[in-house]
Amino acid sequence: MKRKLDIGGGIAKTYLALVLLFLYVPILVMALLAFNRSPLYQMPFEFDLVWFKALAENDRLLNAGWNSVVIALVNTVVATVLGTAAALAFSRYQFRGRQVMQLLLLPPITIPWLVIGTAMLVFFYWTFPLMGLRPRGLHAILLGHVALSLPYVIIVVGARLADFPKAVEEAAATLGATPWQTFWRVSAPIIAPGVVAAALFAFATSFDQFVISYFLAPPGVTTLPVEIYTSIRKGFTPEINAISTIIIAVSMGVMLITARFYKFGGER
Amino acid sequence: MSQVEVVGCTKRYGAIAALDNVSLKFVEGELFGLLGPSGSGKTTLLRAVAGFIDLDHGQVLLDGEDIGPIPVHKRDIGMVFQNYALFPHMTVFDNVAFGLSVRKMPAGEIKSRVDEILGLVRLGGLQERKPKQLSGGQQQRVALARALVTRPKVLLLDEPLGALDKHLREEMQVELRRIQREVGITTIFVTHDQEEAMTLSDRIAIMNQGRIEQLGPPLDVYEHPINRFAAGFLGVANFLEGRVVSVSGNEARIDLKLGGQAVAPADGYRAGDSAVLAVRPEKIGVDAGGRSAGVNQLSGKVIGAVFSGSSTTYRVQVDDQVISVFQQNSTPRRFQPDDPVTLHWSPEHNVPVAP
């Protein structure tokens, strides 16, 4: 019996090791090469910060990075606010078409981005000029990202709201709290972990987004993923590794802090 | 201390009346139990007093003032919810302090009020715990402290002990009684547990289908139920059907369907009326042998005997009806299934009830 368990444990451990290996080794190699002097990724490894210095002077890459950060942040705020409001409406109120609308949230997640990107491009070419806007540009990218992130936000916040203890709001009312006080002091803190998780999803959805950004970016305007793609096609230097390393370090830091703060998956 | 009165309260959900013209006065300082099966309207009535329900008709009066138009948060009530509804993200202290802090009370005063009330419910020292780190009984006390700390005019309890195990429930019943006496607050509580209602309440109302079936101190309602529902819901009752053959003075003679005769309080009966008598199982004595049935006697056969420590419950088949009998285990005589027995009881234990 004990022997059997050991074999099972061995398989599980090997499996876990392999998963971690395939997930993290490429990232580690990528990060390591950002610190390697050779422009052609040649060994032996020689530590140097030359690519970070080059990056600091590469306006194209920095501009694209700045665009990505701004779009991702604005997208996070807009999608999180709208999505949380929608999730609240779905869980609290009965209205015509509620179930149909909830069902309609899911297909966009499964439709290939390529299809959505094409559809958006065609649609924006048709509608934006009517409003005096150019069909492509940062505004179009932002709108596309918000549309893409909304279902994720609504689903994540909705999951948190599904096990919201409703009686606590009634309890707050009996204790003399106005509806406003009840929302900010009782309901908001309880759903906050869900909202933060949803905001992270929204940020990641936008920041990683390539296909839609690529379709909706006019010449001369790029986001980071689009710029990285362009650079790779043109032949590239380890500057790409340098900026990727910075992004990974920042996003991992943010994830770890949030996870620690809200104890995802564990007791709250 | 305050007095609560509901007048002609009606609330319908579709074709079902959750409250059907209910009027009731809750006296200052009393602990009042609303007892009934689920769907009887007891919770609806409690929530109407709290302000969570818009009544179709009727008024809720607090110290004579109609509080119908006043929203929940301005009603000055304390309420303990079925699963306590503690704020999960706050410590015990913050939970209890909530009602004071939304009233913008100075921090120093909040601290002394919270400490005082936590002392009253015997929870001193747990201020910094989160609700999840507390046992069910402790959560119950926090909920109670939170409801009382604002010194509300009336305390409402919705199945307050329902989530606790039996042992803890009995302990908390005693605690609840003590705290309610010390604070002296008018308290209304809802329960479906008849024992809890009897143990805790100064007065109870038995509710059924949105109406009050009977109202009074627990002992009165238990000993003198006025109808079949009240007799069967509060405690166990055997119902003996029959027809009145004669009335003399304040005694009625009734021919029982099961055979023999019963002598019961006259209770407005006239000869020829059909009658239903409620007899509590503990009032019935059991003797060996199925001899002839006299007045207030029935003979039958034991079909079940359940021993539960201090007492034994017999089920006795009499004709086509099964009669329940409780016997204290102070007598050495025990009966087995198939034993023929004679049941007997005194005339005053026949309680005429409306069918």
mmCIF file of C-alpha atoms in Angstrom, chain A residues 165 167-179 181-182 185-187 189-190 267-268, chain B residues 47 52 72-73 77 79 81 85-90 98-99 101-104 132 146-147 150:
data_model
loop_
_atom_site.group_PDB
_atom_site.id
_atom_site.type_symbol
_atom_site.label_atom_id
_atom_site.label_comp_id
_atom_site.label_asym_id
_atom_site.label_seq_id
_atom_site.Cartn_x
_atom_site.Cartn_y
_atom_site.Cartn_z
ATOM 1 C CA PRO A 165 -24.274 36.824 1.657
ATOM 2 C CA ALA A 167 -28.460 39.226 4.557
ATOM 3 C CA VAL A 168 -25.429 41.367 5.464
ATOM 4 C CA GLU A 169 -26.942 44.290 3.571
ATOM 5 C CA GLU A 170 -30.187 43.884 5.467
ATOM 6 C CA ALA A 171 -28.217 43.645 8.691
ATOM 7 C CA ALA A 172 -26.422 46.904 7.877
ATOM 8 C CA ALA A 173 -29.771 48.599 7.232
ATOM 9 C CA THR A 174 -31.185 47.484 10.598
ATOM 10 C CA LEU A 175 -28.067 48.928 12.232
ATOM 11 C CA GLY A 176 -28.867 52.350 10.814
ATOM 12 C CA ALA A 177 -26.635 52.428 7.720
ATOM 13 C CA THR A 178 -27.988 54.324 4.721
ATOM 14 C CA PRO A 179 -27.953 52.467 1.377
ATOM 15 C CA GLN A 181 -23.017 53.583 3.670
ATOM 16 C CA THR A 182 -24.100 49.967 3.234
ATOM 17 C CA ARG A 185 -18.712 49.866 4.001
ATOM 18 C CA VAL A 186 -20.243 46.401 3.587
ATOM 19 C CA SER A 187 -20.955 45.334 0.000
ATOM 20 C CA PRO A 189 -15.299 45.377 0.604
ATOM 21 C CA ILE A 190 -16.902 41.933 0.259
ATOM 22 C CA GLU A 267 -9.483 31.834 3.152
ATOM 23 C CA ARG A 268 -10.378 35.492 3.017
ATOM 24 C CA ARG B 47 -39.772 41.387 8.436
ATOM 25 C CA PHE B 52 -38.228 44.869 4.736
ATOM 26 C CA VAL B 72 -35.407 50.264 7.686
ATOM 27 C CA HIS B 73 -32.293 52.250 8.542
ATOM 28 C CA ILE B 77 -34.549 48.334 15.538
ATOM 29 C CA MET B 79 -32.200 42.367 14.397
ATOM 30 C CA PHE B 81 -30.579 37.056 11.380
ATOM 31 C CA ALA B 85 -25.171 37.905 8.731
ATOM 32 C CA LEU B 86 -21.963 39.058 10.391
ATOM 33 C CA PHE B 87 -19.760 41.237 8.194
ATOM 34 C CA PRO B 88 -17.091 38.724 7.114
ATOM 35 C CA HIS B 89 -14.413 41.342 6.382
ATOM 36 C CA MET B 90 -14.635 42.992 9.796
ATOM 37 C CA PHE B 98 -20.766 49.312 12.995
ATOM 38 C CA GLY B 99 -24.126 50.634 14.160
ATOM 39 C CA SER B 101 -19.889 54.306 13.699
ATOM 40 C CA VAL B 102 -22.530 54.905 11.008
ATOM 41 C CA ARG B 103 -24.135 57.217 13.572
ATOM 42 C CA LYS B 104 -20.824 59.113 13.721
ATOM 43 C CA LYS B 132 -14.758 32.845 10.588
ATOM 44 C CA ARG B 146 -24.192 44.080 17.392
ATOM 45 C CA ALA B 147 -27.986 44.315 17.435
ATOM 46 C CA THR B 150 -27.256 50.812 19.423
#
